[in-house]
Amino acid sequence: MQRRDFLTTSALGLGALSLTGCYKEEDKKSININRGRKVALKLATSWPAHFPIMGTGVDDFASQCGKLSGGSLEIKVYPKNILVPALQVFDTTSLAQIDAFHSGVYYWKGKNSAFSIFGGMPLGLTSEEMITWMKFGGGLELWRELYAKFNLYPLIGGSTGPQMGGWFKKEINTLADLKGLKMRIPGLGGEVMKKLGVNPVLLPPGEIFTSLERGTIDATEWVGPALDSMMGFAKAAQYYYTGWHEPGSILEITFNKNRWEKLSNEHQAIITSATEAMTGNMIHEFRYKNAKALQELPKEVQIKTFPKEIMDSAKIALQEVLEKESKKSEDFKRVLQSYNEFTALNKPWDDISTKNFLEIRG
Ligand code: CA
C-alpha cells in the first residue's frame, strides 16, 4: 500500500466510525479508493451551445457535479457538432469515443422502436406521470435493460412538459383539411398524423422556419411558446394548435455503461442527484417561460384546439400504430405493456385528484 493511500484510508476510517450504518461496506471501499482522484468526463449534446432551457440545463448539471464533488468530478459539455454531430451522440457514446450524452430519447427509435415509448407517448402520460412510471413503475429498469445492449446506461435528463401541437398556415376544421398536408413532426406523433392523411417530414431545426415560410411545408411542431418564439414561426404561420402528441417528452443523460460502472459510488450518486435536480428545474423552467412567452406572442397568432373529430381519429390511429409496432417487436410489446399497466394504475387516482381538482379550480 502506498503511503498516500494508507493516509487516506486511515483518515477516512476514523471519520467513518460515526457513520456506521449509513454506508454499506462496498460503498466505503469505493469512496476510499476514489476520494481525491479527479475524474474528467466528456459529454456531448444534441443542442447548440447554451441553448435555452435544454442546453443551459445540462450546463448547470455539469457545474453541480463539480460543486457537489468538491471538484473531483469534471464533466465537460460539448454542444452539438463540436465533438460529434448532434444525432451521432448515441453511437459515439455506445462505442466509448465519448463518455456521455444529453439528448432526446425519441431520436433513437431507429435503433429499437421501443425507445420511442421511453421518449414519450402521444395522447399519453405527462412529464410527471412519465417520470413516475420510470422511477416506480418499472420503466427505468426496462430502459436500462434495453440500452445495456448498446453498452449504455441512461438517466432521466429533463423533460419538456406539455408541448404544443404546432404551427399551421391554414385552419384545421375537419379531417379533410389534414389530407396531403406536409408537416414537420417526428416520432409516434408523426406516424399517427400519417394515418390521418398528413405527409410527415423530418427537417433539421435550422431548415424548419425557411421551409414553413416558403411553403415547402404547411405546418410544423416544435416545443412550446418559449422555444417556438425564438424560431420565429409566428411570422410564417398564424394558427397555433394546442398539444396532444408530446404531453411529456423525456430527455436523457446517458453514459457509456463501462465508463459508468468504473465511476465511484460517490460520483454515481452525485450524477444521479444532479440529473434529478436538473429534471425538476427543467420542467419548472419550461412552465414559467412558456407561460410568459404565451403572453408575448404577436397579436395575429390564433390559438386553436384540434376538433374532437380529429382527436378521436388520432386516438384510433395511435392504437393501430401501437398494435402494429407490438407485432413487429417483442421489446416494444414489453415496454408498452409496462407503460399500459402504469397508466391503468395511475388513471383512477389522477381522475379523482389532479384532473378533478383542475376542473374544480377552473
Ligand atoms: Ca416537439
Short mmCIF file of N, CA, C and O in Angstrom, two decimals, residues 47-132:
data_model
loop_
_atom_site.label_atom_id
_atom_site.label_comp_id
_atom_site.label_asym_id
_atom_site.label_seq_id
_atom_site.Cartn_x
_atom_site.Cartn_y
_atom_site.Cartn_z
N TRP A 47 -27.74 19.80 -28.75
CA TRP A 47 -28.21 21.19 -28.83
C TRP A 47 -27.05 22.13 -29.12
O TRP A 47 -25.91 21.82 -28.77
N PRO A 48 -27.36 23.31 -29.67
CA PRO A 48 -26.31 24.33 -29.80
C PRO A 48 -25.81 24.76 -28.41
O PRO A 48 -26.50 24.52 -27.42
N ALA A 49 -24.67 25.42 -28.36
CA ALA A 49 -24.09 25.84 -27.09
C ALA A 49 -25.07 26.70 -26.30
O ALA A 49 -25.66 27.64 -26.85
N HIS A 50 -25.24 26.39 -25.03
CA HIS A 50 -26.08 27.16 -24.09
C HIS A 50 -27.50 27.38 -24.62
O HIS A 50 -28.13 28.40 -24.33
N PHE A 51 -28.00 26.45 -25.41
CA PHE A 51 -29.37 26.54 -25.94
C PHE A 51 -30.33 26.69 -24.76
O PHE A 51 -30.21 25.99 -23.76
N PRO A 52 -31.29 27.64 -24.87
CA PRO A 52 -32.15 27.91 -23.71
C PRO A 52 -32.83 26.64 -23.16
O PRO A 52 -33.28 25.79 -23.92
N ILE A 53 -32.88 26.55 -21.92
CA ILE A 53 -33.54 25.53 -21.10
C ILE A 53 -32.87 24.15 -21.22
O ILE A 53 -32.38 23.62 -20.23
N MET A 54 -32.84 23.56 -22.43
CA MET A 54 -32.19 22.26 -22.54
C MET A 54 -30.67 22.35 -22.40
O MET A 54 -30.05 21.61 -21.65
N GLY A 55 -30.08 23.29 -23.15
CA GLY A 55 -28.62 23.45 -23.13
C GLY A 55 -28.11 24.06 -21.83
O GLY A 55 -27.11 23.60 -21.27
N THR A 56 -28.83 25.07 -21.34
CA THR A 56 -28.39 25.68 -20.07
C THR A 56 -28.62 24.69 -18.93
O THR A 56 -27.90 24.70 -17.93
N GLY A 57 -29.64 23.82 -19.10
CA GLY A 57 -29.90 22.78 -18.09
C GLY A 57 -28.73 21.83 -17.94
O GLY A 57 -28.32 21.50 -16.82
N VAL A 58 -28.15 21.42 -19.06
CA VAL A 58 -27.03 20.48 -18.98
C VAL A 58 -25.76 21.20 -18.52
O VAL A 58 -24.93 20.62 -17.82
N ASP A 59 -25.63 22.50 -18.85
CA ASP A 59 -24.51 23.29 -18.32
C ASP A 59 -24.57 23.32 -16.79
O ASP A 59 -23.56 23.11 -16.11
N ASP A 60 -25.77 23.58 -16.26
CA ASP A 60 -25.95 23.63 -14.80
C ASP A 60 -25.67 22.26 -14.17
O ASP A 60 -25.08 22.18 -13.09
N PHE A 61 -26.12 21.21 -14.84
CA PHE A 61 -25.89 19.84 -14.35
C PHE A 61 -24.38 19.60 -14.17
O PHE A 61 -23.95 19.12 -13.12
N ALA A 62 -23.61 19.96 -15.19
CA ALA A 62 -22.16 19.73 -15.13
C ALA A 62 -21.54 20.56 -14.00
O ALA A 62 -20.68 20.07 -13.25
N SER A 63 -22.02 21.79 -13.87
CA SER A 63 -21.49 22.67 -12.83
C SER A 63 -21.82 22.11 -11.43
O SER A 63 -20.97 22.12 -10.53
N GLN A 64 -23.05 21.59 -11.27
CA GLN A 64 -23.45 20.99 -9.99
C GLN A 64 -22.58 19.79 -9.65
O GLN A 64 -22.20 19.61 -8.50
N CYS A 65 -22.29 18.96 -10.65
CA CYS A 65 -21.45 17.78 -10.40
C CYS A 65 -20.09 18.21 -9.88
O CYS A 65 -19.54 17.59 -8.96
N GLY A 66 -19.55 19.27 -10.45
CA GLY A 66 -18.26 19.79 -10.00
C GLY A 66 -18.32 20.26 -8.56
O GLY A 66 -17.48 19.93 -7.73
N LYS A 67 -19.38 21.03 -8.24
CA LYS A 67 -19.51 21.59 -6.89
C LYS A 67 -19.75 20.48 -5.86
O LYS A 67 -19.15 20.47 -4.78
N LEU A 68 -20.68 19.58 -6.16
CA LEU A 68 -21.03 18.52 -5.20
C LEU A 68 -19.86 17.60 -4.92
O LEU A 68 -19.76 17.02 -3.83
N SER A 69 -18.98 17.45 -5.91
CA SER A 69 -17.85 16.53 -5.73
C SER A 69 -16.61 17.25 -5.20
O SER A 69 -15.54 16.65 -5.12
N GLY A 70 -16.75 18.51 -4.89
CA GLY A 70 -15.59 19.28 -4.44
C GLY A 70 -14.52 19.35 -5.51
O GLY A 70 -13.32 19.41 -5.21
N GLY A 71 -14.96 19.30 -6.75
CA GLY A 71 -14.04 19.45 -7.88
C GLY A 71 -13.43 18.15 -8.39
O GLY A 71 -12.69 18.14 -9.36
N SER A 72 -13.79 17.01 -7.76
CA SER A 72 -13.18 15.75 -8.21
C SER A 72 -13.87 15.17 -9.44
O SER A 72 -13.34 14.27 -10.09
N LEU A 73 -15.06 15.69 -9.77
CA LEU A 73 -15.77 15.20 -10.96
C LEU A 73 -15.96 16.35 -11.93
O LEU A 73 -16.73 17.29 -11.67
N GLU A 74 -15.25 16.29 -13.02
CA GLU A 74 -15.35 17.36 -14.02
C GLU A 74 -16.07 16.82 -15.26
O GLU A 74 -15.60 15.87 -15.88
N ILE A 75 -17.23 17.41 -15.55
CA ILE A 75 -17.96 16.99 -16.76
C ILE A 75 -17.87 18.14 -17.76
O ILE A 75 -18.38 19.23 -17.52
N LYS A 76 -17.20 17.87 -18.86
CA LYS A 76 -17.04 18.92 -19.88
C LYS A 76 -18.13 18.72 -20.93
O LYS A 76 -18.27 17.64 -21.50
N VAL A 77 -18.93 19.78 -21.13
CA VAL A 77 -20.08 19.69 -22.05
C VAL A 77 -19.66 20.19 -23.43
O VAL A 77 -19.11 21.29 -23.57
N TYR A 78 -19.91 19.36 -24.44
CA TYR A 78 -19.63 19.74 -25.83
C TYR A 78 -20.95 19.91 -26.58
O TYR A 78 -21.68 18.93 -26.75
N PRO A 79 -21.28 21.15 -27.01
CA PRO A 79 -22.51 21.35 -27.77
C PRO A 79 -22.47 20.56 -29.08
O PRO A 79 -21.41 20.07 -29.48
N LYS A 80 -23.61 20.50 -29.76
CA LYS A 80 -23.69 19.69 -30.98
C LYS A 80 -22.65 20.11 -32.01
O LYS A 80 -22.31 21.29 -32.12
N ASN A 81 -22.16 19.11 -32.71
CA ASN A 81 -21.24 19.30 -33.84
C ASN A 81 -19.85 19.81 -33.45
O ASN A 81 -19.04 20.09 -34.32
N ILE A 82 -19.57 19.95 -32.15
CA ILE A 82 -18.22 20.36 -31.75
C ILE A 82 -17.33 19.12 -31.69
O ILE A 82 -16.30 19.05 -32.36
N LEU A 83 -17.80 18.15 -30.94
CA LEU A 83 -17.04 16.89 -30.83
C LEU A 83 -17.65 15.83 -31.75
O LEU A 83 -16.94 15.08 -32.41
N VAL A 84 -18.98 15.79 -31.76
CA VAL A 84 -19.72 14.82 -32.60
C VAL A 84 -20.98 15.49 -33.16
O VAL A 84 -21.56 16.36 -32.50
N PRO A 85 -21.42 15.06 -34.36
CA PRO A 85 -22.69 15.59 -34.89
C PRO A 85 -23.85 15.32 -33.94
O PRO A 85 -23.84 14.31 -33.22
N ALA A 86 -24.85 16.22 -33.95
CA ALA A 86 -25.95 16.18 -32.99
C ALA A 86 -26.56 14.80 -32.81
O ALA A 86 -26.81 14.36 -31.68
N LEU A 87 -26.80 14.10 -33.91
CA LEU A 87 -27.51 12.83 -33.80
C LEU A 87 -26.59 11.61 -33.87
O LEU A 87 -27.02 10.50 -34.13
N GLN A 88 -25.29 11.86 -33.62
CA GLN A 88 -24.39 10.70 -33.52
C GLN A 88 -23.90 10.50 -32.09
O GLN A 88 -22.99 9.71 -31.83
N VAL A 89 -24.53 11.24 -31.15
CA VAL A 89 -24.08 11.13 -29.76
C VAL A 89 -24.36 9.74 -29.18
O VAL A 89 -23.58 9.24 -28.36
N PHE A 90 -25.44 9.12 -29.62
CA PHE A 90 -25.79 7.77 -29.14
C PHE A 90 -24.69 6.78 -29.54
O PHE A 90 -24.16 6.05 -28.69
N ASP A 91 -24.34 6.77 -30.82
CA ASP A 91 -23.35 5.81 -31.32
C ASP A 91 -21.96 6.05 -30.74
O ASP A 91 -21.28 5.09 -30.36
N THR A 92 -21.56 7.31 -30.67
CA THR A 92 -20.20 7.58 -30.20
C THR A 92 -20.06 7.24 -28.70
O THR A 92 -19.01 6.78 -28.28
N THR A 93 -21.15 7.42 -27.94
CA THR A 93 -21.10 7.03 -26.52
C THR A 93 -21.12 5.51 -26.40
O THR A 93 -20.40 4.93 -25.59
N SER A 94 -21.94 4.88 -27.22
CA SER A 94 -22.01 3.42 -27.23
C SER A 94 -20.63 2.82 -27.51
O SER A 94 -20.23 1.84 -26.91
N LEU A 95 -19.89 3.46 -28.41
CA LEU A 95 -18.56 2.96 -28.79
C LEU A 95 -17.44 3.50 -27.88
O LEU A 95 -16.27 3.28 -28.15
N ALA A 96 -17.84 4.22 -26.82
CA ALA A 96 -16.88 4.76 -25.83
C ALA A 96 -15.92 5.80 -26.42
O ALA A 96 -14.86 6.04 -25.87
N GLN A 97 -16.34 6.42 -27.54
CA GLN A 97 -15.49 7.50 -28.08
C GLN A 97 -15.67 8.78 -27.26
O GLN A 97 -14.81 9.65 -27.23
N ILE A 98 -16.86 8.92 -26.65
CA ILE A 98 -17.08 9.94 -25.62
C ILE A 98 -17.70 9.21 -24.42
O ILE A 98 -18.07 8.03 -24.53
N ASP A 99 -17.84 9.90 -23.29
CA ASP A 99 -18.31 9.22 -22.07
C ASP A 99 -19.82 9.25 -21.91
O ASP A 99 -20.41 8.34 -21.33
N ALA A 100 -20.46 10.34 -22.40
CA ALA A 100 -21.89 10.51 -22.10
C ALA A 100 -22.51 11.48 -23.10
O ALA A 100 -21.80 12.18 -23.84
N PHE A 101 -23.85 11.51 -23.12
CA PHE A 101 -24.53 12.49 -23.97
C PHE A 101 -25.83 12.96 -23.34
O PHE A 101 -26.39 12.30 -22.46
N HIS A 102 -26.28 14.14 -23.81
CA HIS A 102 -27.59 14.67 -23.41
C HIS A 102 -28.38 14.87 -24.68
O HIS A 102 -27.95 15.57 -25.59
N SER A 103 -29.56 14.21 -24.75
CA SER A 103 -30.34 14.28 -25.99
C SER A 103 -31.79 13.91 -25.71
O SER A 103 -32.21 13.84 -24.56
N GLY A 104 -32.56 13.68 -26.77
CA GLY A 104 -33.96 13.27 -26.65
C GLY A 104 -34.09 11.80 -27.01
O GLY A 104 -33.51 11.37 -28.01
N VAL A 105 -34.83 11.05 -26.21
CA VAL A 105 -34.87 9.59 -26.40
C VAL A 105 -35.53 9.21 -27.74
O VAL A 105 -35.15 8.23 -28.37
N TYR A 106 -36.51 10.03 -28.17
CA TYR A 106 -37.25 9.65 -29.40
C TYR A 106 -36.38 9.67 -30.65
O TYR A 106 -36.77 9.12 -31.67
N TYR A 107 -35.20 10.29 -30.57
CA TYR A 107 -34.31 10.28 -31.75
C TYR A 107 -33.83 8.87 -32.12
O TYR A 107 -33.40 8.64 -33.23
N TRP A 108 -33.89 7.94 -31.16
CA TRP A 108 -33.22 6.65 -31.37
C TRP A 108 -34.19 5.52 -31.71
O TRP A 108 -33.88 4.35 -31.54
N LYS A 109 -35.39 5.84 -32.17
CA LYS A 109 -36.35 4.76 -32.42
C LYS A 109 -35.91 3.86 -33.57
O LYS A 109 -36.36 2.72 -33.68
N GLY A 110 -34.99 4.36 -34.41
CA GLY A 110 -34.44 3.52 -35.47
C GLY A 110 -33.55 2.41 -34.91
O GLY A 110 -33.37 1.37 -35.54
N LYS A 111 -33.01 2.61 -33.71
CA LYS A 111 -32.16 1.59 -33.06
C LYS A 111 -33.05 0.49 -32.48
O LYS A 111 -32.71 -0.69 -32.51
N ASN A 112 -34.16 0.91 -31.89
CA ASN A 112 -35.12 -0.02 -31.31
C ASN A 112 -36.43 0.76 -31.15
O ASN A 112 -36.46 1.78 -30.45
N SER A 113 -37.48 0.29 -31.80
CA SER A 113 -38.74 1.05 -31.81
C SER A 113 -39.25 1.30 -30.38
O SER A 113 -39.93 2.30 -30.12
N ALA A 114 -38.89 0.40 -29.44
CA ALA A 114 -39.36 0.55 -28.05
C ALA A 114 -38.85 1.84 -27.42
O ALA A 114 -39.48 2.38 -26.50
N PHE A 115 -37.70 2.38 -27.91
CA PHE A 115 -37.14 3.60 -27.32
C PHE A 115 -38.12 4.77 -27.46
O PHE A 115 -38.09 5.69 -26.65
N SER A 116 -38.98 4.72 -28.50
CA SER A 116 -39.91 5.84 -28.70
C SER A 116 -40.88 5.95 -27.52
O SER A 116 -41.34 7.04 -27.20
N ILE A 117 -41.17 4.82 -26.84
CA ILE A 117 -42.09 4.87 -25.68
C ILE A 117 -41.41 5.57 -24.50
O ILE A 117 -42.03 6.36 -23.79
N PHE A 118 -40.10 5.30 -24.30
CA PHE A 118 -39.38 5.99 -23.22
C PHE A 118 -39.32 7.49 -23.47
O PHE A 118 -39.20 8.28 -22.54
N GLY A 119 -39.35 7.87 -24.75
CA GLY A 119 -39.28 9.29 -25.11
C GLY A 119 -40.57 10.02 -24.83
O GLY A 119 -40.58 11.24 -24.66
N GLY A 120 -41.69 9.30 -24.80
CA GLY A 120 -42.99 9.93 -24.56
C GLY A 120 -44.03 9.41 -25.54
O GLY A 120 -43.70 9.01 -26.65
N MET A 121 -45.27 9.44 -25.10
CA MET A 121 -46.36 8.82 -25.88
C MET A 121 -47.40 9.88 -26.29
O MET A 121 -47.89 10.62 -25.44
N PRO A 122 -47.74 9.95 -27.59
CA PRO A 122 -48.83 10.85 -27.98
C PRO A 122 -50.09 10.51 -27.18
O PRO A 122 -50.36 9.33 -26.93
N LEU A 123 -50.82 11.53 -26.77
CA LEU A 123 -52.08 11.35 -26.04
C LEU A 123 -51.89 10.56 -24.74
O LEU A 123 -52.84 9.98 -24.21
N GLY A 124 -50.64 10.52 -24.27
CA GLY A 124 -50.33 9.65 -23.12
C GLY A 124 -49.98 10.40 -21.86
O GLY A 124 -50.59 11.41 -21.52
N LEU A 125 -48.94 9.90 -21.17
CA LEU A 125 -48.59 10.40 -19.85
C LEU A 125 -47.91 11.77 -19.93
O LEU A 125 -47.14 12.05 -20.85
N THR A 126 -48.18 12.60 -18.92
CA THR A 126 -47.50 13.90 -18.79
C THR A 126 -46.08 13.66 -18.25
O THR A 126 -45.75 12.54 -17.84
N SER A 127 -45.28 14.73 -18.20
CA SER A 127 -43.90 14.59 -17.70
C SER A 127 -43.87 13.96 -16.31
O SER A 127 -43.12 13.02 -16.05
N GLU A 128 -44.72 14.47 -15.42
CA GLU A 128 -44.72 13.97 -14.05
C GLU A 128 -45.12 12.49 -14.02
O GLU A 128 -44.53 11.68 -13.30
N GLU A 129 -46.10 12.15 -14.86
CA GLU A 129 -46.55 10.74 -14.90
C GLU A 129 -45.48 9.83 -15.53
O GLU A 129 -45.25 8.71 -15.07
N MET A 130 -44.83 10.34 -16.59
CA MET A 130 -43.77 9.54 -17.24
C MET A 130 -42.67 9.21 -16.24
O MET A 130 -42.19 8.08 -16.15
N ILE A 131 -42.25 10.24 -15.50
CA ILE A 131 -41.15 10.06 -14.55
C ILE A 131 -41.58 9.10 -13.43
O ILE A 131 -40.80 8.28 -12.96
N THR A 132 -42.85 9.18 -13.04
CA THR A 132 -43.37 8.26 -12.01
C THR A 132 -43.33 6.82 -12.53
O THR A 132 -42.90 5.90 -11.82
#
